[in-house]
Coordinates of C-alpha atoms and ligand atoms in Angstrom, one line a residue:
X30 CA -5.2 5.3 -16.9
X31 CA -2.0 3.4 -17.9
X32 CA -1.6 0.1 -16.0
X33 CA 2.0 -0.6 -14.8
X34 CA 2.9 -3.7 -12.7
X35 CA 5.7 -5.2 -11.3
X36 CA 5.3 -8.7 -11.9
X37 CA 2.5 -9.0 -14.6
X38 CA 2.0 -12.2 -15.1
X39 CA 1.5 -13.2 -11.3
X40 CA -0.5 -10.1 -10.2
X41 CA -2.8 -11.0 -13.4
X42 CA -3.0 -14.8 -13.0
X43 CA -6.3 -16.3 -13.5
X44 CA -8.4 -16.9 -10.6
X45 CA -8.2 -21.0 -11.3
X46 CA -4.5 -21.3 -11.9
X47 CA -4.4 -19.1 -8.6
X48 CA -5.7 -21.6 -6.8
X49 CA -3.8 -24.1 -8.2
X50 CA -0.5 -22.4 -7.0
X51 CA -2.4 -21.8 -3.7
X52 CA -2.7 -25.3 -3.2
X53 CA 0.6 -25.9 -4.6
X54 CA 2.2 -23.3 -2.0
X55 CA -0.5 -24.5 0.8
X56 CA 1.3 -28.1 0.8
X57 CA 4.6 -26.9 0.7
X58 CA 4.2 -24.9 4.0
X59 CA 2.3 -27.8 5.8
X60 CA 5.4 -29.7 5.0
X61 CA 7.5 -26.3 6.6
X62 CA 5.0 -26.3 9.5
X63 CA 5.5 -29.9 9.8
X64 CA 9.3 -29.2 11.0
X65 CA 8.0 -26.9 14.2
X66 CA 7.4 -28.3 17.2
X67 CA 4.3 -26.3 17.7
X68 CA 2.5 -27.2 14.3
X69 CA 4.0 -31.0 14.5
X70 CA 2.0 -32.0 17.3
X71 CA -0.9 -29.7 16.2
X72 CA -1.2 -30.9 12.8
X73 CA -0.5 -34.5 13.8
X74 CA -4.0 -34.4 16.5
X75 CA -6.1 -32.9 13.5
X76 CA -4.4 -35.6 11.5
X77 CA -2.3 -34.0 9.4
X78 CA 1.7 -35.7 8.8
X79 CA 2.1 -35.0 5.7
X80 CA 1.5 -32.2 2.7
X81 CA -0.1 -35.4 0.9
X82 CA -3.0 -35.1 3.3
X83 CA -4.0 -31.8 1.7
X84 CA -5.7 -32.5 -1.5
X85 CA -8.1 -29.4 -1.7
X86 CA -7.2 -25.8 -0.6
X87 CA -10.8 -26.7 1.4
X88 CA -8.5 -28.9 3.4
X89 CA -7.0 -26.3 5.5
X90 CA -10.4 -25.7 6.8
X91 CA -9.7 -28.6 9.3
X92 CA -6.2 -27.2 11.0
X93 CA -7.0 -24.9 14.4
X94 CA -6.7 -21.6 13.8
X95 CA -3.2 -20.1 15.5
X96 CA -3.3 -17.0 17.7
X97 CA -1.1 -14.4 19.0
X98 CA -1.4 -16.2 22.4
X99 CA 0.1 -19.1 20.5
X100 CA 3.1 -17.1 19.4
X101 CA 3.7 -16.4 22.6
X102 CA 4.0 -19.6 24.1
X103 CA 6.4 -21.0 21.0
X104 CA 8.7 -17.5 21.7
X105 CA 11.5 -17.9 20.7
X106 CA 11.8 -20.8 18.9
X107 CA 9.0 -23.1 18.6
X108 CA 7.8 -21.5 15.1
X109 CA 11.2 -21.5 13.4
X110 CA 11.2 -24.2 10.9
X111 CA 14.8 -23.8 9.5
X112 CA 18.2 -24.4 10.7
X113 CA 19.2 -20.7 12.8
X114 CA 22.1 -20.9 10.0
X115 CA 19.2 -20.1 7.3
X116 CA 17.6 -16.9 9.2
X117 CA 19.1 -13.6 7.7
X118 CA 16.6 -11.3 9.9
X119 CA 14.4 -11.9 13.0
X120 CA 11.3 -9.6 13.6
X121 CA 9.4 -9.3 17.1
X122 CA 6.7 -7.2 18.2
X123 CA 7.2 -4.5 21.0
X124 CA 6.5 -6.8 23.8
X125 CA 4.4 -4.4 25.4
X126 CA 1.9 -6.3 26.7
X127 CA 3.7 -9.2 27.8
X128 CA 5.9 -11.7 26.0
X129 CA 7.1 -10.7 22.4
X130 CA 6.2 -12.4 18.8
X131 CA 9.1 -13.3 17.0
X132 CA 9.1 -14.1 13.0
X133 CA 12.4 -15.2 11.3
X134 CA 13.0 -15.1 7.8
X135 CA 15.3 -16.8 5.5
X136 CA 17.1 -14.9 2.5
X137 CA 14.6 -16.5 0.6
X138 CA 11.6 -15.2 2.7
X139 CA 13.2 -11.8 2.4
X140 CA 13.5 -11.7 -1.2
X141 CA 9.9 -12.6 -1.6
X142 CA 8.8 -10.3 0.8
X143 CA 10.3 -7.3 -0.8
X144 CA 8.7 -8.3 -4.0
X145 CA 5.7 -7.8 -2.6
X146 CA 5.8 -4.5 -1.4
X147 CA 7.4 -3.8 -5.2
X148 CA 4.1 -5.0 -6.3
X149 CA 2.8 -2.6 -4.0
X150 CA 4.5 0.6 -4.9
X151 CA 4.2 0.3 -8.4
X152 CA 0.5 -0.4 -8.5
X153 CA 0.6 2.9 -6.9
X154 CA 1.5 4.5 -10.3
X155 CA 5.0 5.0 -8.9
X156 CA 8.2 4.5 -10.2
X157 CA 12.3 4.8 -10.6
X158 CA 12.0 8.2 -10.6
X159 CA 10.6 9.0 -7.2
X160 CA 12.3 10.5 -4.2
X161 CA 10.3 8.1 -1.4
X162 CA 10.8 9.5 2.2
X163 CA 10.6 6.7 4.6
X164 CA 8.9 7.9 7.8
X165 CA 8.4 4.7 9.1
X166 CA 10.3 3.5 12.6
X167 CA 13.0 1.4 11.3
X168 CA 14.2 -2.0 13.7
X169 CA 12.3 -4.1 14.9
X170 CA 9.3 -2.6 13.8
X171 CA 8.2 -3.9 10.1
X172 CA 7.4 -0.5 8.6
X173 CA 11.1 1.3 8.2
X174 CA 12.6 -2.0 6.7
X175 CA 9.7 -3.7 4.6
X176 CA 8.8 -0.5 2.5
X177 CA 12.5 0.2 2.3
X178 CA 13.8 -3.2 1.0
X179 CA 11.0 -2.8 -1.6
X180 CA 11.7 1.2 -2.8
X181 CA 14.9 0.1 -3.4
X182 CA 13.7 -3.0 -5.4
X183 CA 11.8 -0.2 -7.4
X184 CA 14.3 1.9 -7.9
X185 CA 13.1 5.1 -6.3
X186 CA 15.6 7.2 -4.6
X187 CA 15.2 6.2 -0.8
X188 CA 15.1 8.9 2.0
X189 CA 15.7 6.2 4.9
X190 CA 15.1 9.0 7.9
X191 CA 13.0 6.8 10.3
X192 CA 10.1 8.3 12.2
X193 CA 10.7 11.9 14.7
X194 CA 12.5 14.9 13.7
X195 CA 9.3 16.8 12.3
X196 CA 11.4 19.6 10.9
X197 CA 14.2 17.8 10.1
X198 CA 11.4 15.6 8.1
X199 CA 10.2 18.8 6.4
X200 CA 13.7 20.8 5.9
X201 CA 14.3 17.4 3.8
X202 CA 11.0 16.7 2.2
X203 CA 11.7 20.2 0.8
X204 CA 16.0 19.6 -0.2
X205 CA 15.4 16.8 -1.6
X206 CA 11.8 17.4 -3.5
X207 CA 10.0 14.5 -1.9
X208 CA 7.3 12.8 -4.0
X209 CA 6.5 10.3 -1.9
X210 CA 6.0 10.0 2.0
X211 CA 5.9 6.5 3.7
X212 CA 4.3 7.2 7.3
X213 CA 1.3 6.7 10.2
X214 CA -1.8 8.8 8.8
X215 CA -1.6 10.7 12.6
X216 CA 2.2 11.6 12.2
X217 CA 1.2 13.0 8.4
X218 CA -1.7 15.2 10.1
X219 CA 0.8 16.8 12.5
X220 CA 3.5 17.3 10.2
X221 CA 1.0 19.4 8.2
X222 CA 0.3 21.1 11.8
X223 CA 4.3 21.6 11.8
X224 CA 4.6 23.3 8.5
X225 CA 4.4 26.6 9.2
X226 CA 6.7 26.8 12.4
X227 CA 9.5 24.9 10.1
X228 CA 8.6 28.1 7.7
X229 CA 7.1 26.3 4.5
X230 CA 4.0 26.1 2.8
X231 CA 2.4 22.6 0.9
X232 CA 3.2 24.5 -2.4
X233 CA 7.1 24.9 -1.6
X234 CA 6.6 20.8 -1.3
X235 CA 6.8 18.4 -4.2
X236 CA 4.9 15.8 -2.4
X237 CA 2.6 13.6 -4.8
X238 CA 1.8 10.5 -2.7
X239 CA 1.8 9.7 0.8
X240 CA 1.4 5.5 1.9
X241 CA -0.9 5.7 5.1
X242 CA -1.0 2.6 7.3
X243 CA 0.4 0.8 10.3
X244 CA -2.8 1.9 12.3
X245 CA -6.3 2.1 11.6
X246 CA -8.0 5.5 10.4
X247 CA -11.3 6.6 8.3
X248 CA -12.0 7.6 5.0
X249 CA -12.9 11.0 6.2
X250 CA -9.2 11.1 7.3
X251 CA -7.6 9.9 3.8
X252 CA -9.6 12.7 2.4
X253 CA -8.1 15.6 4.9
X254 CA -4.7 14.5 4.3
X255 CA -5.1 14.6 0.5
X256 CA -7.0 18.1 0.4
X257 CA -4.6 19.0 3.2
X258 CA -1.3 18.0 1.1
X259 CA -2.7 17.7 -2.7
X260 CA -1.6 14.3 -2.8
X261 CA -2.9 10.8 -3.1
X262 CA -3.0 8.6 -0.4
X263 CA -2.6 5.1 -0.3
X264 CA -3.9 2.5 2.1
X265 CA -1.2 -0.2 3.1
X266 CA -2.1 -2.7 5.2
X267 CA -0.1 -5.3 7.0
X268 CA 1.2 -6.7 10.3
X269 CA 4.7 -8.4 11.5
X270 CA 3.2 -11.7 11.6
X271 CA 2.3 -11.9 7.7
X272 CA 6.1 -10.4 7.6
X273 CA 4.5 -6.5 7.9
X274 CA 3.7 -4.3 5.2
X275 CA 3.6 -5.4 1.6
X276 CA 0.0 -7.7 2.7
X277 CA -2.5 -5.7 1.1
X278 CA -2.2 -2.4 -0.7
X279 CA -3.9 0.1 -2.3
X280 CA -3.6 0.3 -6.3
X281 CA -4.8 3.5 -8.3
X282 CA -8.6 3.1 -8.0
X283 CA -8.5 3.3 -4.3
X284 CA -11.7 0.7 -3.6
X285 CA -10.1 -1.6 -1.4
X286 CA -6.9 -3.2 -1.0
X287 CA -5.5 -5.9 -2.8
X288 CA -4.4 -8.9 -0.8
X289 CA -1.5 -10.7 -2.5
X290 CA -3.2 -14.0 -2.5
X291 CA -0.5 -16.3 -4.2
X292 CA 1.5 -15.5 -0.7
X293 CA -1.4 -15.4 1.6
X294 CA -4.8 -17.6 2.0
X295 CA -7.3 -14.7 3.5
X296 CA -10.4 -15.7 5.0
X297 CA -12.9 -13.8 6.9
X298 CA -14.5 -15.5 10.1
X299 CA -17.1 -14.2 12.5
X300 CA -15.0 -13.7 15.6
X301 CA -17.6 -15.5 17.9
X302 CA -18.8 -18.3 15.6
X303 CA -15.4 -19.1 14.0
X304 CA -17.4 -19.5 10.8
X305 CA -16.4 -17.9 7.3
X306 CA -19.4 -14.9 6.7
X307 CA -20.9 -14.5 4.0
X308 CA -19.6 -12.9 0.8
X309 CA -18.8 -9.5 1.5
X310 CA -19.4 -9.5 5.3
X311 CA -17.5 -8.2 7.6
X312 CA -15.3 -9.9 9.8
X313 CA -11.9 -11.4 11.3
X314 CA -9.3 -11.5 8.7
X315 CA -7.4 -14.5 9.1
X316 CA -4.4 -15.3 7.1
X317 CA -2.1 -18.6 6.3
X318 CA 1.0 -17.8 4.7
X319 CA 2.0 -19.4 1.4
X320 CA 6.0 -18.2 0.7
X321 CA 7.7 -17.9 4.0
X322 CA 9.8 -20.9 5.2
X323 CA 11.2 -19.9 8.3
X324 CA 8.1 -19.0 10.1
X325 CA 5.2 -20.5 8.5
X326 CA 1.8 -19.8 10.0
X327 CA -1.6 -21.7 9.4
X328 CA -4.9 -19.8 10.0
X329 CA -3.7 -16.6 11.8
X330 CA -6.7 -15.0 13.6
X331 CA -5.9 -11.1 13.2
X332 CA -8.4 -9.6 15.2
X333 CA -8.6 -7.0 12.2
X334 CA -12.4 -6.7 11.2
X335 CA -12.8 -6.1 7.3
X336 CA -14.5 -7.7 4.8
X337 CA -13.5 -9.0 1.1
X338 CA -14.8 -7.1 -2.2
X339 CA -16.2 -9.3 -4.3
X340 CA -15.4 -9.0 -8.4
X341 CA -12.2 -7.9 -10.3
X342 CA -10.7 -4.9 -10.0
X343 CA -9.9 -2.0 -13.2
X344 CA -6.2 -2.3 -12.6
X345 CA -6.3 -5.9 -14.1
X346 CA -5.1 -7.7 -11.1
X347 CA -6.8 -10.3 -10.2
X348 CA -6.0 -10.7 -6.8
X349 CA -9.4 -9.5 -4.4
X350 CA -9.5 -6.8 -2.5
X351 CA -10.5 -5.9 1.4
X352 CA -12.5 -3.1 2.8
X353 CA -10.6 -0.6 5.1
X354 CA -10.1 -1.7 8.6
X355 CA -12.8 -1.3 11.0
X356 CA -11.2 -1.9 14.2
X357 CA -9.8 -4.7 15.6
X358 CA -11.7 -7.3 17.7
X359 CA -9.7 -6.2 20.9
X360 CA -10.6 -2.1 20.4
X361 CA -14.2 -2.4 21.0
X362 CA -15.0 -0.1 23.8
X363 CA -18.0 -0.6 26.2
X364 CA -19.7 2.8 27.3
X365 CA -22.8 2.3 29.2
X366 CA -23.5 -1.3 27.5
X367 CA -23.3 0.0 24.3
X368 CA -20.8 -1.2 21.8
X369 CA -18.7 1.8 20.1
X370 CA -15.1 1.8 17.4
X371 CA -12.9 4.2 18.2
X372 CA -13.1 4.6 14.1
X373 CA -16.7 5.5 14.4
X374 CA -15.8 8.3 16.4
X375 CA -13.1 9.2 13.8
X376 CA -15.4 9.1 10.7
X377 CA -17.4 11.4 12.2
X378 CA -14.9 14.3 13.6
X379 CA -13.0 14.2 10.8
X380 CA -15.6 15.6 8.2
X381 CA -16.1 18.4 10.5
X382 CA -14.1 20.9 8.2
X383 CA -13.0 23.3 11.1
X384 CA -11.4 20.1 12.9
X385 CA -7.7 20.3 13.1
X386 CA -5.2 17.5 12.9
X387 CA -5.6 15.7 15.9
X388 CA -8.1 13.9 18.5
X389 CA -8.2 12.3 21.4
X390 CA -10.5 9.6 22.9
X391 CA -11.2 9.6 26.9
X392 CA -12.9 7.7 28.9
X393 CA -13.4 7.8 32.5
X394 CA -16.1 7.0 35.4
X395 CA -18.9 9.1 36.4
X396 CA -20.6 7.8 39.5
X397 CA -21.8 4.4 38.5
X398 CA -22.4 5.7 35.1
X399 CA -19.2 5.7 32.2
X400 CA -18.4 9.3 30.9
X401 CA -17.2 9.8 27.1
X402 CA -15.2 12.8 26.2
X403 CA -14.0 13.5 22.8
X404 CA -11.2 15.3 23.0
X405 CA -10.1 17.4 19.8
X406 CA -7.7 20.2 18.1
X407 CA -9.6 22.8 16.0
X408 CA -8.1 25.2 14.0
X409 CA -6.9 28.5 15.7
X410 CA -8.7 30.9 13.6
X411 CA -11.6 29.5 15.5
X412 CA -10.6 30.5 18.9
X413 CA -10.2 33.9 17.3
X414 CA -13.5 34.2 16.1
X415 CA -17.7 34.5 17.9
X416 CA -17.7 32.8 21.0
X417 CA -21.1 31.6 19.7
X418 CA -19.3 29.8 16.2
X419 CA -17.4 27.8 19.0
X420 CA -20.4 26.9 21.1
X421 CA -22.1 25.7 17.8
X422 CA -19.1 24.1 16.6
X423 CA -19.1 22.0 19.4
X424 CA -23.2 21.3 19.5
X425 CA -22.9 20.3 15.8
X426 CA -20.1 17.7 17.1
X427 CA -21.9 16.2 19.9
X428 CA -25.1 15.8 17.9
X429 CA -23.2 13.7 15.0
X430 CA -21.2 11.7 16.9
X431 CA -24.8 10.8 19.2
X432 CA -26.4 10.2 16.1
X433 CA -23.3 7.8 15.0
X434 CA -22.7 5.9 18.1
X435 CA -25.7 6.2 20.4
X436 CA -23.7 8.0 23.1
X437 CA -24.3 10.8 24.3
X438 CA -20.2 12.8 24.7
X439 CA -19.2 15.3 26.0
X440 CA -16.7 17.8 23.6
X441 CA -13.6 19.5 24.9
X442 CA -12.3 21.9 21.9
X443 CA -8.6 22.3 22.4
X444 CA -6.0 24.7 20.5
X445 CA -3.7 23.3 17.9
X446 CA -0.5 21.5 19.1
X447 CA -2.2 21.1 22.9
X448 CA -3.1 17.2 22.6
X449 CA -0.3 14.0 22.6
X450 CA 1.8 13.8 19.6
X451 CA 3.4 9.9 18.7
X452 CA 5.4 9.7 16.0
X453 CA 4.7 5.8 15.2
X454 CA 1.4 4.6 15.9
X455 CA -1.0 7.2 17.8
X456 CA -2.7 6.0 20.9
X457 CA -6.1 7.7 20.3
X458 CA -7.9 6.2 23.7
X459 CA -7.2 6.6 27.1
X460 CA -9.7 4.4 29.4
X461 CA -9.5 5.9 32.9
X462 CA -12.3 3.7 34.1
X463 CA -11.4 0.7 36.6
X464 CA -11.3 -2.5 35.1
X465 CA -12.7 -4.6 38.3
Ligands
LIG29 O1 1.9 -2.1 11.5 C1 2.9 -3.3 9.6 C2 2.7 -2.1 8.7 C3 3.7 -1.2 8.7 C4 1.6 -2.0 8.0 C5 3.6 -0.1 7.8 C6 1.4 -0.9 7.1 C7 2.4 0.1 7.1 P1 2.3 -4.4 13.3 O2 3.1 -3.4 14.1 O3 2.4 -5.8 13.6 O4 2.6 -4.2 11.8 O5 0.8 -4.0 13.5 C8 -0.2 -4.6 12.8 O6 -1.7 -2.7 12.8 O7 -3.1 -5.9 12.8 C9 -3.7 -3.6 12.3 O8 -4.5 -3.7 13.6 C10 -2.9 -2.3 12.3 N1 -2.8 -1.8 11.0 C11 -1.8 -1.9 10.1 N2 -2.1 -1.3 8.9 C12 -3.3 -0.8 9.0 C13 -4.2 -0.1 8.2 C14 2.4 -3.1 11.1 N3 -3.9 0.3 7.0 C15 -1.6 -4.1 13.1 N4 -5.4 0.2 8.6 C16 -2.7 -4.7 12.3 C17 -5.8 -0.1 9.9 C18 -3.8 -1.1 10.3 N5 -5.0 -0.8 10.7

């Protein structure tokens, strides 16, 4: 296989001189952190004033780790460590769930960041040549404007169409022969579902990759999309607080994704000791980032649960890999005392061949007791078919999912197009029970 980078000489570097710039980059971001208020007095109680009080990368073992509780509190400004003059762009999370995250960048920080998703794209195998449909929300969101910055960097010729629209998304995927599609593995499953009603097939497509990410999903669900579309698909994994996507990325060989470690420190942490795990265990991810002035941040806890590949990689670079998400720390659900991933539930439907291209987790109270029904499309032909094919169908399902996850669930088949649709990030659990 013919091994193309973007930057060769720093996705190749040797493992020492690595470190070296680690540590190099570690003490200049201490010194970036120094000028927050939030890190100031942090780093000051663990004793920290100065980058001269790292001497070994092991040093950064003694700062607190920071949370997303802790970007909160500094919103807005208490993490900027520039003058607002320097900030180009400012990033915040959806604010949801309470007060918004806010990262600023610098032109700098920007141009750094969008070499990194070029590092990204062309370990893919792609190139100048490719038409690169960006189905990503683009504002305040990281996914739209990260992957777009860097196909442009690239070269490719940039659809910049946002998320939505399904059959405007096709009718343009087909105009402009599409190679490439930049979107939320659930919004690729029901585009396929959307084909036929926009009046095309795969075949009148030119689609080679797609870059899956922005939420979690299981191998089983990679592997429908490619048979589904006769692509390959790419993990991408990121979040807005290590600037967004661009982190970690799939290359060609598809056994992990690489984390670009001379911009970020990963470590892996049990969630409840706070220790690192062992080699290859899974756990927390936690990140401190090495090239971004504006916002630096020391020790991010995740709550993404992976674990770090040990060894090189074919491609040549040299930078380790992660294992596919998970879950997340927070996504855990409790049914009946017994601990259960929404991705375990995933892995499992989604290697059921006669499953369609979309599912739905619910969960609501039964008496005293908590009731699990999986909720999930199947492909019409099978509505049309023995009533008995549909009773198995659904026997088969509820005995590999109890076998998986030690619950016993109840399955509700449903026709194709009949559950949610999002367009960004699919909300795949809905938790009816009271939370006393
Ligand atoms: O989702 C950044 C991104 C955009 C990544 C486009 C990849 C592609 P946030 O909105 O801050 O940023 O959400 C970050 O999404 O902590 C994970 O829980 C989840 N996530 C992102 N990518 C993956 C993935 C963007 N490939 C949060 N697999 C993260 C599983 C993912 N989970």
């Amino acid at each position: 296989m013919e091994k193309a980078y973007w930057n060769k000489a720093e996705e190749t570097l040797e493992r020492s001189a690595l470190r070296k710039l680690q540590l190099k980059r570690l003490r200049q971001t201490i010194d970036w952190a120094l000028r927050t208020p939030f890190y100031k007095a942090r780093l000051r109680k663990s004793g920290i004033s100065s980058s001269r009080d790292i001497k070994h990368l092991d040093d950064l073992k003694a700062i607190p780790f920071t949370t997303k509780d802790d970007l909160r509190e500094c919103y807005p400004y208490g993490l900027l460590s520039v003058g607002l003059k320097d900030v180009v762009r400012v990033h915040t999370s959806s604010g949801t769930t309470g007060t918004p995250t806010v990262i600023y960048h610098t032109k700098e920080d920007i141009f750094r960041w969008t070499d990194l998703v070029a590092r990204c794209i062309v370990a893919t195998g792609a190139g100048k040549k490719d038409i690169f449909q960006n189905m990503m929300s683009y504002g305040m969101f990281t996914g739209g404007l990260g992957l777009h910055y860097g196909a442009e960097r690239v070269g490719m010729t940039v659809i910049p169409i946002g998320s939505g629209n399904t059959r405007r998304q096709i009718q343009l995927m087909h105009d402009f022969k599409t190679t490439i599609a930049h979107i939320t593995p659930s919004y690729m499953l029901h585009l396929y579902s959307k084909l036929a009603e926009a009046g095309f097939a795969v075949s009148d497509l030119s689609l080679k990759k797609a870059y899956l990410g922005a939420e979690p999903y299981s191998e089983n669900t990679r592997k429908k999309i490619e048979e589904l579309f006769g692509v390959d698909a790419y993990n991408s994994y990121g979040l807005s607080e290590m600037n967004g996507p661009g982190v970690s990325f799939e290359c060609v060989y598809k056994r992990g994704m690489h984390v670009w470690e001379d911009a970020y420190i990963i470590e892996v942490i049990d969630p409840r000791t706070l220790e690192e795990t062992p080699a290859e265990q899974e756990g927390e991810i936690v990140f401190t980032t090495l090239t971004r002035s504006a916002t630096p941040l020391l020790r991010y806890r995740t709550r993404d649960l992976a674990f770090i590949y040990e060894g090189g990689c074919k491609c040549g670079r040299t930078h380790r890999k992660i294992s596919r998400i998970t879950g997340r720390t927070d996504d855990m659900l409790i049914i009946n005392g017994v601990n259960v991933y929404p991705s375990q539930v995933e892995e499992v439907i989604m290697r059921i061949p006669q499953v369609g291209t979309n599912y739905q987790i619910y969960l609501e109270k039964e008496g005293s007791l908590d009731k699990l029904v999986v909720k999930v499309e199947i492909y019409s032909k099978m509505f049309k078919g023995d009533l008995r094919e549909l009773d198995a169908l659904q026997e088969r399902m509820r005995e590999d999912l109890c076998a998986s996850i030690i619950i016993n669930p109840e399955i509700e088949l449903h026709e194709p197009g009949s559950l949610p649709v999002f367009e960004g990030k699919a909300k795949r659990v809905v938790d009816t029970r009271q939370k006393l």
